[in-house]
XYZ file of C-alpha atoms in Angstrom:
428
model
C -3.503 -102.570 -66.129
C -1.915 -100.064 -68.241
C 0.305 -97.904 -65.968
C 1.575 -95.962 -68.831
C -1.763 -95.060 -70.141
C -3.287 -94.437 -66.799
C -0.652 -91.759 -65.947
C -0.979 -90.145 -69.328
C -4.432 -89.857 -68.679
C -4.021 -87.895 -65.476
C -1.462 -85.591 -67.317
C -4.123 -85.071 -70.307
C -6.911 -84.122 -67.980
C -6.977 -81.167 -65.869
C -9.449 -82.688 -63.644
C -8.453 -83.402 -59.949
C -11.053 -85.994 -59.855
C -9.448 -87.758 -62.762
C -6.038 -87.943 -60.734
C -7.840 -89.039 -57.595
C -9.793 -92.045 -59.682
C -6.540 -93.127 -61.247
C -4.532 -92.734 -58.248
C -7.257 -94.953 -56.574
C -7.003 -97.816 -59.255
C -3.033 -97.699 -58.929
C -3.589 -97.963 -54.958
C -5.191 -100.974 -55.681
C -3.192 -102.621 -57.883
C -0.306 -101.872 -55.212
C -2.281 -103.332 -52.547
C -2.931 -106.692 -54.655
C 0.308 -107.066 -55.180
C 0.255 -106.292 -59.100
C 2.430 -103.218 -58.682
C 5.457 -101.990 -56.368
C 5.590 -98.478 -55.063
C 9.114 -98.307 -56.409
C 7.771 -99.007 -59.852
C 5.209 -96.053 -59.679
C 7.789 -93.652 -58.558
C 10.335 -94.857 -61.419
C 7.200 -94.537 -63.950
C 6.951 -91.038 -62.783
C 10.510 -90.235 -62.613
C 10.651 -87.943 -65.751
C 7.485 -86.055 -64.334
C 9.102 -85.608 -60.684
C 12.084 -83.878 -62.206
C 10.668 -82.490 -64.999
C 11.451 -78.622 -65.506
C 8.297 -77.899 -66.199
C 6.677 -77.224 -62.490
C 3.092 -78.107 -63.701
C 4.276 -81.691 -64.527
C 6.012 -81.835 -61.127
C 2.798 -80.614 -59.359
C 0.664 -83.143 -61.340
C 3.118 -86.099 -60.423
C 2.965 -85.171 -56.509
C -0.686 -84.905 -56.608
C -1.071 -88.283 -58.226
C 1.154 -89.746 -55.527
C -0.774 -88.148 -52.751
C -3.895 -89.801 -53.868
C -2.097 -93.466 -54.312
C -0.620 -93.121 -50.745
C -4.147 -91.954 -49.414
C -5.791 -95.148 -51.259
C -3.512 -97.456 -49.467
C -4.262 -99.301 -46.039
C -2.563 -97.632 -43.047
C -0.659 -100.989 -42.194
C 0.163 -102.008 -45.803
C 3.611 -100.179 -46.293
C 6.479 -101.627 -44.199
C 9.067 -99.967 -42.186
C 11.380 -100.222 -44.893
C 9.319 -98.671 -47.689
C 8.009 -95.865 -45.227
C 11.691 -94.896 -44.626
C 12.441 -94.746 -48.509
C 8.902 -92.619 -48.717
C 9.644 -90.140 -46.051
C 13.261 -89.379 -47.544
C 11.636 -88.799 -50.713
C 8.806 -86.530 -49.328
C 11.444 -84.522 -47.379
C 13.597 -84.006 -50.547
C 10.443 -83.017 -52.533
C 9.659 -80.392 -49.842
C 12.727 -78.388 -51.440
C 10.856 -78.126 -54.745
C 9.179 -75.075 -56.006
C 6.315 -73.235 -53.933
C 3.489 -74.838 -56.146
C 4.615 -78.321 -55.623
C 5.031 -78.223 -51.772
C 1.034 -78.090 -51.110
C 1.040 -81.582 -52.772
C 3.926 -82.744 -50.939
C 1.985 -81.926 -47.748
C -1.071 -83.634 -48.900
C 1.154 -86.671 -49.434
C 2.373 -86.444 -46.122
C -1.051 -86.740 -44.301
C -1.406 -90.442 -45.067
C 1.736 -91.197 -44.944
C 2.155 -90.131 -41.097
C -1.086 -92.461 -40.279
C 0.916 -95.463 -41.203
C 1.312 -98.252 -38.604
C 4.845 -98.873 -39.494
C 6.167 -95.630 -39.556
C 9.809 -95.717 -38.310
C 11.068 -93.907 -35.421
C 12.701 -90.422 -36.361
C 10.192 -90.091 -39.501
C 8.114 -87.601 -37.489
C 10.888 -85.302 -36.412
C 12.413 -85.605 -39.706
C 9.174 -84.545 -41.610
C 8.294 -81.870 -39.381
C 11.655 -80.027 -39.361
C 11.546 -80.447 -43.119
C 8.044 -78.829 -43.558
C 9.133 -76.073 -41.059
C 11.893 -75.500 -42.909
C 10.658 -75.203 -46.309
C 6.865 -74.920 -46.271
C 5.771 -71.252 -45.457
C 2.549 -72.696 -44.184
C 0.308 -69.258 -44.481
C 1.216 -68.580 -47.883
C -0.622 -71.775 -49.185
C -4.570 -72.102 -49.626
C -7.234 -73.050 -47.075
C -6.978 -76.639 -48.057
C -3.427 -76.998 -47.855
C -2.788 -75.258 -44.410
C -5.530 -77.569 -43.122
C -3.671 -80.517 -44.372
C -0.896 -79.185 -42.283
C -3.011 -78.697 -39.253
C -4.213 -81.906 -39.305
C -0.917 -83.468 -39.746
C 0.036 -81.865 -36.207
C -3.295 -82.922 -34.928
C -2.782 -86.459 -35.732
C 1.004 -86.543 -34.546
C -0.097 -84.920 -31.104
C -2.314 -87.788 -30.680
C -0.486 -90.966 -31.972
C 3.324 -89.709 -31.720
C 3.264 -87.379 -28.550
C 6.496 -88.814 -27.178
C 8.347 -88.292 -30.589
C 6.894 -84.912 -30.768
C 7.827 -83.601 -27.376
C 11.633 -84.403 -28.250
C 11.333 -81.364 -30.373
C 11.008 -79.214 -27.574
C 10.927 -75.567 -27.851
C 11.948 -75.422 -31.469
C 8.377 -76.927 -32.383
C 6.813 -74.377 -30.321
C 8.575 -71.664 -32.200
C 7.973 -73.321 -35.519
C 4.362 -74.036 -34.928
C 3.827 -70.160 -33.564
C 5.112 -69.238 -37.201
C 2.661 -71.665 -39.251
C -0.185 -70.475 -37.144
C 0.145 -66.752 -36.922
C -2.222 -65.123 -38.835
C -4.785 -67.887 -39.658
C -8.292 -66.734 -40.372
C -10.325 -69.652 -41.717
C -12.725 -71.044 -38.929
C -12.379 -74.546 -40.077
C -8.675 -74.336 -39.585
C -9.078 -72.559 -36.224
C -11.416 -75.176 -34.668
C -8.548 -77.618 -35.775
C -5.780 -75.687 -33.900
C -7.837 -75.047 -30.979
C -8.617 -78.782 -30.452
C -4.883 -79.749 -30.221
C -3.454 -76.348 -28.774
C -4.346 -77.473 -25.437
C -2.064 -80.675 -25.739
C 1.037 -78.653 -26.771
C 0.578 -76.265 -23.543
C 0.526 -78.978 -21.441
C 3.574 -81.036 -22.958
C 6.040 -78.685 -24.279
C 8.103 -76.511 -22.850
C 6.928 -72.441 -23.727
C 10.004 -70.960 -22.501
C 10.825 -67.675 -23.922
C 7.633 -68.017 -25.949
C 4.748 -67.699 -23.452
C 4.299 -64.201 -24.541
C 4.217 -64.911 -28.207
C 1.586 -67.728 -27.693
C -0.496 -65.780 -25.761
C -0.526 -62.939 -28.408
C -1.029 -65.638 -31.286
C -3.949 -66.897 -29.381
C -5.413 -63.589 -27.931
C -5.856 -61.960 -30.992
C -8.912 -64.089 -31.610
C -10.477 -63.301 -28.229
C -13.233 -62.691 -28.035
C -14.610 -64.471 -31.204
C -15.719 -62.274 -33.816
C -17.600 -64.747 -36.370
C -20.782 -64.709 -38.038
C -21.876 -67.894 -40.088
C -22.933 -67.609 -43.302
C -26.511 -68.343 -43.891
C -27.646 -72.329 -43.793
C -24.314 -73.061 -42.622
C -24.478 -75.133 -39.333
C -21.324 -76.782 -39.408
C -19.245 -74.137 -37.572
C -20.798 -71.778 -35.011
C -19.395 -68.733 -32.906
C -20.100 -70.879 -29.710
C -17.838 -73.981 -30.964
C -15.036 -71.385 -31.741
C -15.456 -69.461 -28.494
C -15.666 -72.524 -26.462
C -12.555 -74.208 -28.147
C -10.405 -71.032 -27.684
C -11.443 -70.555 -23.970
C -10.258 -74.239 -23.287
C -6.863 -73.147 -25.042
C -6.641 -69.884 -23.259
C -7.440 -71.641 -19.684
C -5.503 -74.665 -20.256
C -2.144 -72.933 -18.482
C -1.831 -70.288 -15.814
C 1.225 -69.128 -17.535
C -1.058 -66.853 -19.467
C -2.445 -65.376 -16.340
C -0.500 -62.161 -15.869
C -1.572 -61.165 -19.485
C -4.900 -62.666 -19.715
C -6.624 -61.411 -16.476
C -5.816 -57.674 -17.620
C -7.120 -58.551 -21.200
C -10.339 -60.222 -20.164
C -11.197 -57.462 -17.643
C -10.335 -54.646 -20.310
C -12.905 -56.610 -22.447
C -15.745 -55.909 -19.952
C -15.540 -52.445 -20.908
C -17.197 -53.209 -24.272
C -20.882 -52.506 -24.809
C -21.112 -55.663 -26.669
C -22.877 -58.038 -24.295
C -21.105 -61.207 -25.867
C -17.877 -59.677 -25.291
C -18.743 -59.530 -21.922
C -20.182 -63.118 -21.472
C -17.094 -64.335 -22.968
C -14.985 -62.446 -20.590
C -16.714 -63.661 -17.568
C -17.045 -67.308 -18.714
C -13.114 -67.484 -19.806
C -12.097 -65.807 -16.332
C -14.376 -68.359 -14.338
C -12.937 -71.070 -16.351
C -9.418 -70.250 -15.963
C -10.096 -70.137 -12.219
C -11.696 -73.818 -12.489
C -9.047 -75.181 -14.607
C -5.756 -73.595 -13.936
C -5.186 -70.751 -12.153
C -3.851 -70.699 -8.364
C -4.553 -68.271 -5.555
C -0.954 -66.846 -6.537
C -1.969 -66.312 -9.964
C -5.107 -64.202 -8.778
C -3.509 -62.234 -5.998
C -1.601 -59.395 -8.137
C -5.156 -58.935 -9.878
C -7.588 -58.956 -7.095
C -8.204 -54.983 -6.736
C -8.757 -54.849 -10.582
C -11.210 -57.895 -10.535
C -13.221 -56.108 -7.793
C -13.410 -52.910 -9.160
C -14.886 -54.686 -12.508
C -17.048 -56.973 -10.523
C -18.463 -54.134 -8.578
C -19.283 -52.030 -11.694
C -20.875 -55.017 -13.522
C -23.054 -55.798 -10.515
C -23.818 -52.515 -9.097
C -24.079 -50.518 -12.037
C -24.556 -52.899 -15.217
C -28.218 -53.171 -15.077
C -27.880 -56.626 -17.113
C -28.863 -59.904 -15.323
C -26.924 -62.139 -17.235
C -23.906 -60.378 -16.855
C -24.616 -59.833 -13.001
C -25.016 -63.726 -13.017
C -22.003 -64.459 -14.689
C -20.117 -61.946 -12.511
C -21.245 -63.634 -9.372
C -20.493 -67.012 -10.874
C -16.977 -65.870 -11.560
C -16.877 -64.451 -8.091
C -17.412 -67.618 -6.359
C -14.638 -69.444 -8.712
C -12.245 -66.862 -7.648
C -12.803 -67.470 -3.776
C -12.839 -71.142 -4.316
C -9.225 -71.037 -5.785
C -8.156 -68.016 -3.216
C -8.960 -70.467 -0.233
C -5.784 -72.458 -1.278
C -4.144 -69.465 0.641
C -5.571 -68.253 4.002
C -3.491 -65.151 4.021
C -4.788 -64.146 0.409
C -8.449 -65.458 1.160
C -8.888 -63.458 4.365
C -7.496 -59.926 2.756
C -9.873 -60.436 -0.272
C -12.756 -61.284 1.868
C -12.305 -58.086 4.033
C -11.704 -55.874 0.742
C -15.310 -57.245 -0.638
C -16.977 -56.749 2.590
C -15.569 -53.293 3.527
C -17.701 -51.811 0.401
C -20.857 -54.051 0.685
C -21.718 -53.679 4.429
C -22.291 -50.009 3.896
C -25.197 -51.342 1.432
C -26.166 -54.063 3.648
C -26.628 -51.160 6.481
C -29.422 -49.736 4.369
C -31.426 -52.654 3.483
C -34.089 -50.496 1.991
C -31.973 -49.129 -0.769
C -31.590 -50.726 -4.406
C -27.845 -51.796 -3.645
C -28.449 -54.022 -0.796
C -29.616 -56.887 -2.627
C -26.776 -56.937 -5.186
C -24.426 -56.669 -2.279
C -25.857 -59.518 -0.370
C -25.809 -61.851 -3.524
C -22.342 -60.658 -3.987
C -21.395 -61.828 -0.418
C -23.283 -65.182 -1.149
C -21.322 -65.904 -4.135
C -18.131 -65.120 -1.888
C -19.446 -67.707 0.603
C -20.282 -70.153 -2.128
C -16.713 -70.490 -2.986
C -15.316 -72.627 -0.083
C -16.157 -73.853 3.464
C -13.393 -71.305 4.369
C -14.755 -68.181 2.237
C -18.153 -68.913 3.709
C -17.209 -69.251 7.319
C -15.453 -65.451 7.085
C -18.201 -64.166 5.340
C -20.894 -65.316 7.798
C -18.819 -64.381 10.752
C -18.693 -60.790 9.183
C -22.126 -60.565 8.064
C -24.546 -61.890 10.535
C -23.259 -59.539 13.247
C -23.822 -56.584 11.170
C -27.447 -57.987 10.167
C -28.391 -58.678 13.725
C -27.420 -54.966 14.745
C -29.381 -53.505 11.999
C -32.251 -55.919 12.748
C -32.455 -54.498 16.228
C -31.837 -50.798 15.018
C -34.613 -50.641 12.380
C -38.479 -50.675 13.866
C -40.353 -50.946 10.848
C -41.576 -54.559 9.697
C -40.526 -53.926 5.843
C -37.228 -53.059 6.851
C -36.890 -55.880 9.278
C -38.015 -58.239 6.568
C -35.646 -57.353 4.202
C -32.734 -57.983 6.830
C -34.081 -61.150 7.487
C -34.414 -61.912 3.715
C -30.412 -61.096 3.619
C -29.889 -63.525 6.614
C -31.854 -66.267 4.936
C -29.613 -65.667 1.875
C -26.479 -65.799 3.868
C -27.264 -68.584 5.896
C -28.532 -70.719 2.860
C -24.740 -71.135 1.713
C -23.916 -73.001 5.045
C -25.815 -75.988 3.705
C -23.403 -76.642 1.103
C -20.467 -77.315 3.630
C -20.397 -79.488 6.467
C -17.652 -78.341 8.675
C -17.237 -77.590 12.256
C -15.993 -74.086 11.397
C -19.674 -73.001 11.551
C -20.476 -74.281 15.213
C -19.403 -71.032 16.385
C -21.231 -68.979 13.924
C -24.503 -71.082 14.035
C -24.268 -71.068 18.004
C -24.186 -67.158 17.508
C -27.224 -67.223 15.718
C -29.482 -69.693 17.252
C -28.356 -67.865 20.450
C -29.061 -64.237 19.325
C -32.264 -65.020 17.150
């Protein structure tokens, strides 16, 4: 193999495919032992140090293709130490060279024999020298793929970077708009939120993420690779990963319910429910219960959309399931909801009686404790109304609500319901 000829062909051709092709050929020669990596770098020496920026760009591009063609277990720890130091030095080069260095780093960090300390050394240098958002989509994607891989395979070493990594990562991500890159980011951000100290960067992290909520994305015709649903689900997993966002997220999501766009309402209710299911505590929800009830009351009593009402009731159930962790908070919240719903239950012939019953049923579905409280407050009222009403239609309406309430009991087997059951059986 004529190495000089292969390198010359790369420089004579403006075609990136030619660089990739020759890079694979050289990589094969290295893998079979006919060439050494050191010999390649020495052969490219004059190009890597050339005063012509384009010479350095092409040299790094070729090296990237060579690295990509090598198996992950080929390079030794000693060789990788040399390569890592070399790449860190190249990151100090001109702005046009840095993207090619990033492309070269991606296959290197996948090497099985990567020495300890290499990850932090490379990341610190990238964060210091590469203004990630100033590069093209392809090169930003490569950087995010580097982070994704390292979080999966080198998490212990990554976490040693602590809050410094969080700050640098936020700077690198801030302003990203490409949906292909966002899917990668949303995939690994939950890992960061769960394993790194957010410290003073909690608000910054939330602001960077919340600017994407709700997702506003319309895929191009014929594109089925990325959908709005993919992006929304991934973003929701990020935002619901930690309760440290609760103070800012709950008002934001409730505010989006004011939107006339149904997708925004759907996303808000879905996200809030997911937060309750995954990370929030009763104490996180307590300061916002008044605002939550105000929004749910409006959407259910006045909204007029069946899907929004359904999602609202599911969210209510998830709230009261979480509130059941604290008896005092739960008791106050149930009474707050019941105090308004009872007026509608007292008039079963009117339109709002059924939505009110569904709300109370959703509260009851939250937990055994919330079910017990709702039943104990609701059934005496309904029994009293049944006695007061004399027409069969009104009584049928009351019995229908009673059945709705009582059917919640079957999901919970608890002694708490013995008193309620005895009261119902005796009275009826």
